[in-house]
XYZ file of N, CA and C in Angstrom:
363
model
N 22.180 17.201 15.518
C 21.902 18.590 15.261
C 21.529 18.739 13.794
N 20.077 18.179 13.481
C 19.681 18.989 11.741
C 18.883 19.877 11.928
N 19.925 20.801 11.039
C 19.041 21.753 10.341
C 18.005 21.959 9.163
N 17.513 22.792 9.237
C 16.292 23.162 7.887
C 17.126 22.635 6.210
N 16.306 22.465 5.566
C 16.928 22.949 3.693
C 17.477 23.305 3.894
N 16.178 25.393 4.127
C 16.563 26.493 4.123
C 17.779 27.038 4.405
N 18.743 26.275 5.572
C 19.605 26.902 6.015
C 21.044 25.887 6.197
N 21.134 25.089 5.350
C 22.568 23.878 5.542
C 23.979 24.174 6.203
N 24.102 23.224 6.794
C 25.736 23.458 7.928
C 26.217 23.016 6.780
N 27.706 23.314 6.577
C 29.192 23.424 6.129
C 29.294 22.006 6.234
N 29.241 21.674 7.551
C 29.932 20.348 8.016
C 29.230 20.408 9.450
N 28.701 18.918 9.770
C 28.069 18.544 10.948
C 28.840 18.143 12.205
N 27.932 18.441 13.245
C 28.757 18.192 14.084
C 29.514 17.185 14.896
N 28.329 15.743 14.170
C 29.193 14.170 14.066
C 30.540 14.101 13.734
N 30.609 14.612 12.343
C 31.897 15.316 11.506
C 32.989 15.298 12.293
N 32.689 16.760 13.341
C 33.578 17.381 13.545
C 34.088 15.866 14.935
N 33.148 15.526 16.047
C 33.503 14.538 16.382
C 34.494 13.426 15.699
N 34.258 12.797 14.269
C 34.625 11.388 14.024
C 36.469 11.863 13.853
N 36.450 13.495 12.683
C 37.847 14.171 12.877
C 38.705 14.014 14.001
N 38.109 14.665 14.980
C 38.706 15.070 16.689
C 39.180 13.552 16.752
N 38.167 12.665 16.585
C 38.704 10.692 17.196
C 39.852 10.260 16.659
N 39.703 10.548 15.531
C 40.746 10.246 14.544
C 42.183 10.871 14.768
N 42.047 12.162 14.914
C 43.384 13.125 15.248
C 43.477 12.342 16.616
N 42.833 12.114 17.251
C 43.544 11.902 19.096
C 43.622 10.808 18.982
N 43.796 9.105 17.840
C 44.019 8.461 17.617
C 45.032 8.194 16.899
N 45.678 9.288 15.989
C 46.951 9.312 15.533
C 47.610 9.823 16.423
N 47.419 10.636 17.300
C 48.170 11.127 18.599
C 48.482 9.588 19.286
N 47.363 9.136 20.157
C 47.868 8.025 20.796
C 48.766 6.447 20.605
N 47.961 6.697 19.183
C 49.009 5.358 18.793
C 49.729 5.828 18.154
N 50.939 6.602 18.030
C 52.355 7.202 17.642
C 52.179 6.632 16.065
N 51.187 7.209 15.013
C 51.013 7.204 13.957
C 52.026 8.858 13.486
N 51.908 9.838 14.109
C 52.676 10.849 13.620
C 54.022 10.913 14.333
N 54.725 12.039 13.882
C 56.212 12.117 14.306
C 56.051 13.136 15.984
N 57.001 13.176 16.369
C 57.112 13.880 17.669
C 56.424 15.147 17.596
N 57.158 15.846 16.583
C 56.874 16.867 16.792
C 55.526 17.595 16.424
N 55.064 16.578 15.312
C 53.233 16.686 15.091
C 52.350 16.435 16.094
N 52.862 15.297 17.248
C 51.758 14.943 18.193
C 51.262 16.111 18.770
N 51.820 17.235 19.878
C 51.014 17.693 20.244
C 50.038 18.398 19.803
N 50.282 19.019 18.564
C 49.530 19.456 17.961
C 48.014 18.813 17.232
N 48.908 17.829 16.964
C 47.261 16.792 16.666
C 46.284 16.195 17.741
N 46.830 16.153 18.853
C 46.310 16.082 20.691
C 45.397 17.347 20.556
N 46.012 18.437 20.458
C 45.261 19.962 20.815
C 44.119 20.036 19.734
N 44.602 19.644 18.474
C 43.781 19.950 17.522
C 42.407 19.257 18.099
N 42.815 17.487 18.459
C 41.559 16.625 18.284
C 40.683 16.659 19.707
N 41.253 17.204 20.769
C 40.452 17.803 21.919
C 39.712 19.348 21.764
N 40.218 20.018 21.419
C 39.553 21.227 20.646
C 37.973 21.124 20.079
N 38.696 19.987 18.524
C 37.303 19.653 18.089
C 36.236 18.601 19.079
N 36.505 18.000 20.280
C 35.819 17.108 21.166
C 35.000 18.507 21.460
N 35.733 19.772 22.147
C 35.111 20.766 23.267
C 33.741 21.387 21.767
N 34.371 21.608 21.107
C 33.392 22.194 19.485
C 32.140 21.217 19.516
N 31.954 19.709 19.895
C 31.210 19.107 19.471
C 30.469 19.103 20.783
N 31.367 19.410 21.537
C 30.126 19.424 23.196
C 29.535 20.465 22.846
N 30.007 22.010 22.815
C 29.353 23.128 22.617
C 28.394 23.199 21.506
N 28.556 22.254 20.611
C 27.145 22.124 19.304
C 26.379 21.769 19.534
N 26.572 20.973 20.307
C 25.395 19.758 20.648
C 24.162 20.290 21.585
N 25.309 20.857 22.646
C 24.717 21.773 24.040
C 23.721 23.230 23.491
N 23.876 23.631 22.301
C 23.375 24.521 21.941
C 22.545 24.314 20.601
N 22.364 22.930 20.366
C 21.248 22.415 19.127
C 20.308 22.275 20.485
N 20.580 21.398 21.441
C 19.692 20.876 22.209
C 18.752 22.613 23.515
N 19.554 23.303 23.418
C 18.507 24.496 23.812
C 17.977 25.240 22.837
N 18.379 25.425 21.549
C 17.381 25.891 20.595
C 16.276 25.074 20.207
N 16.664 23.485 20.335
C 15.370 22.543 20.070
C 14.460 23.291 21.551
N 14.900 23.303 22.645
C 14.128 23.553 23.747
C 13.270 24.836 23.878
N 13.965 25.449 23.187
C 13.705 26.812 23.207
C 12.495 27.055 22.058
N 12.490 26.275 20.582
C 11.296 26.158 20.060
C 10.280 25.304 20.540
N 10.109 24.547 21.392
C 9.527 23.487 22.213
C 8.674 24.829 22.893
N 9.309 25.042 23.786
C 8.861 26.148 24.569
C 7.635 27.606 23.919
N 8.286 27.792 22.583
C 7.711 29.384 21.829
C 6.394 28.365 21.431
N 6.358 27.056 20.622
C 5.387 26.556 20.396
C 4.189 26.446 21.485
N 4.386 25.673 22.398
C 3.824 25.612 23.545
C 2.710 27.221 24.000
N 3.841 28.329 23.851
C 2.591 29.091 24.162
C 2.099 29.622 23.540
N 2.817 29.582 22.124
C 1.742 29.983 20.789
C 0.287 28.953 20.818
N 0.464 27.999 21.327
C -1.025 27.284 21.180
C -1.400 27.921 22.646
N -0.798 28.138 23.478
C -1.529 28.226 24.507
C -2.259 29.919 24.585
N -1.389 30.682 23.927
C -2.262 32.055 23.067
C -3.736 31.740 22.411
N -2.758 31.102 21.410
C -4.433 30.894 20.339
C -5.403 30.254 21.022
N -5.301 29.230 22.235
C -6.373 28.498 22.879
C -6.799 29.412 24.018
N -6.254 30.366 24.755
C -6.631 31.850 25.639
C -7.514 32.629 24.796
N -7.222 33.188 23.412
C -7.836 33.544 22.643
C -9.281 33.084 22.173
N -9.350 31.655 22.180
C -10.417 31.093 21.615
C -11.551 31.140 22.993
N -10.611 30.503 23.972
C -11.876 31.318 25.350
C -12.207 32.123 25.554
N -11.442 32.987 25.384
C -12.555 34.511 25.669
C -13.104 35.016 24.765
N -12.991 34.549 23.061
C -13.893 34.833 22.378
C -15.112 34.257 22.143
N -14.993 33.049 23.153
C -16.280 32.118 23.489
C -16.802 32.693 24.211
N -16.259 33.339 25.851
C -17.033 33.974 26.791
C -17.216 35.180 26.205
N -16.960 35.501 25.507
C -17.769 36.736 24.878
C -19.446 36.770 24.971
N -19.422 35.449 24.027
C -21.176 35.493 23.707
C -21.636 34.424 25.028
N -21.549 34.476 26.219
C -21.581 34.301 27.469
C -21.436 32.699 27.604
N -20.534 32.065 26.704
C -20.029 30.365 27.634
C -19.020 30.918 27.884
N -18.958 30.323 29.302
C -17.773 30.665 30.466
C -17.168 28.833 30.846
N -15.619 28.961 30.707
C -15.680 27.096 30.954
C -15.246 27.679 32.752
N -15.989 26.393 33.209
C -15.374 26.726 34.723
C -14.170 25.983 35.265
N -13.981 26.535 36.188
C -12.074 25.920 36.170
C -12.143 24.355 36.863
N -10.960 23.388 36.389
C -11.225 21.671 36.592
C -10.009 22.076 37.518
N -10.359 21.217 38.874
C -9.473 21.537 39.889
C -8.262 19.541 39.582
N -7.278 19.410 40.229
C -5.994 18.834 39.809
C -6.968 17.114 40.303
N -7.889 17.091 40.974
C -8.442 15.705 41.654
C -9.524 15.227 40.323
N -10.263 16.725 39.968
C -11.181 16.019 38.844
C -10.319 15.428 37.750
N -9.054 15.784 37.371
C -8.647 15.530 36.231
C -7.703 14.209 36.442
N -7.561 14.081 37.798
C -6.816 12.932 37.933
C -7.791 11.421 37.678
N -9.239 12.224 38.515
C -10.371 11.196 38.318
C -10.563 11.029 36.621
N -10.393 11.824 35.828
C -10.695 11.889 34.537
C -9.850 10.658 34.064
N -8.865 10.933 34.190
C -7.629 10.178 33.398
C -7.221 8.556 34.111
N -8.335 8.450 35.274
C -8.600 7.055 36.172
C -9.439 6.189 35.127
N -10.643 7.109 35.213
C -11.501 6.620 34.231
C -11.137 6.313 33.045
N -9.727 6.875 32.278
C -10.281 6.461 31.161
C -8.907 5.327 30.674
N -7.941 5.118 32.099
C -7.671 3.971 32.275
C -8.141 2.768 31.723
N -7.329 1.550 30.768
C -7.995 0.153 30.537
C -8.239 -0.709 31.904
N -7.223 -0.296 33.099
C -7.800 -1.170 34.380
C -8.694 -0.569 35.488
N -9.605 -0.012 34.596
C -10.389 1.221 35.953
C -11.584 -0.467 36.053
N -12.138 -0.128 37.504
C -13.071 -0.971 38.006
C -14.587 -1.211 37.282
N -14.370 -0.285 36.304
C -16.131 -0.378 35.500
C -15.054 -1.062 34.386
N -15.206 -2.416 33.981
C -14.585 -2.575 32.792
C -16.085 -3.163 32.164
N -15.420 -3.774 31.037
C -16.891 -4.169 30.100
C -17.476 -6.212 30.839
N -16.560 -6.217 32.132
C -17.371 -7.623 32.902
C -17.991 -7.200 34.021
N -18.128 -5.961 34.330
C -18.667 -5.398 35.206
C -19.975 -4.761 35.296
N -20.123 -4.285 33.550
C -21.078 -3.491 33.496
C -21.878 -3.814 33.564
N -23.130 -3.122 33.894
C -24.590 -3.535 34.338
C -25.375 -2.793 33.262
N -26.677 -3.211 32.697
C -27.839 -2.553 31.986
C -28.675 -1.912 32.871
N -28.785 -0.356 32.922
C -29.941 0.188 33.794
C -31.201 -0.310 33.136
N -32.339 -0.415 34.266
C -33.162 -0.932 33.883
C -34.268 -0.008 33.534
């Protein structure tokens, strides 16, 4: 989860993970006294649930600018067609077979390779 310069976390959310390991590692191997364990258990599962929920919510704001980008070009490229068909080029629509043929062709194992080719005469 990085952020901008502009805008710096406190403390990351690796951080807060390597903490949580550590606390639920002095929990398990009876590094603290009785009466600290549970508390250092609660503490270091706490910060586990903190680092799921960071993570889970870096990864839909990455998605979520993924997404705003996507149709900002796909605006500006709507835009650029119809200010083309304005002065009357019209593109006509490529149906899902031409473009599959497109992307056959431009395949390195398509059947016209360069031992195939012929010189028109």
């Amino acid at each position: 989860m990085a952020r901008n310069a502009n805008n710096p976390t406190l403390i990351s959310s690796t951080s807060i993970l390597i903490m949580s390991g550590f606390m639920i590692g002095l929990t398990v191997g009876k590094y603290s006294g009785n009466e600290l364990s549970p508390f250092l258990l609660a503490g270091g599962l706490s910060g586990f649930l903190a680092f799921l929920a960071l993570d889970l919510t870096a990864a839909r704001r990455s998605q979520k600018e993924k997404e705003e980008n996507v149709a900002s070009i796909e605006r500006r490229l709507e835009r650029h067609t119809h200010s083309l068909s304005s002065v009357g080029f019209t593109l006509t629509p490529i149906s899902n077979a031409e473009i599959e043929e497109m992307i056959d062709c431009q395949s390195p194992l398509h059947a016209d390779s360069e031992d195939n080719m012929s010189i028109p005469v």
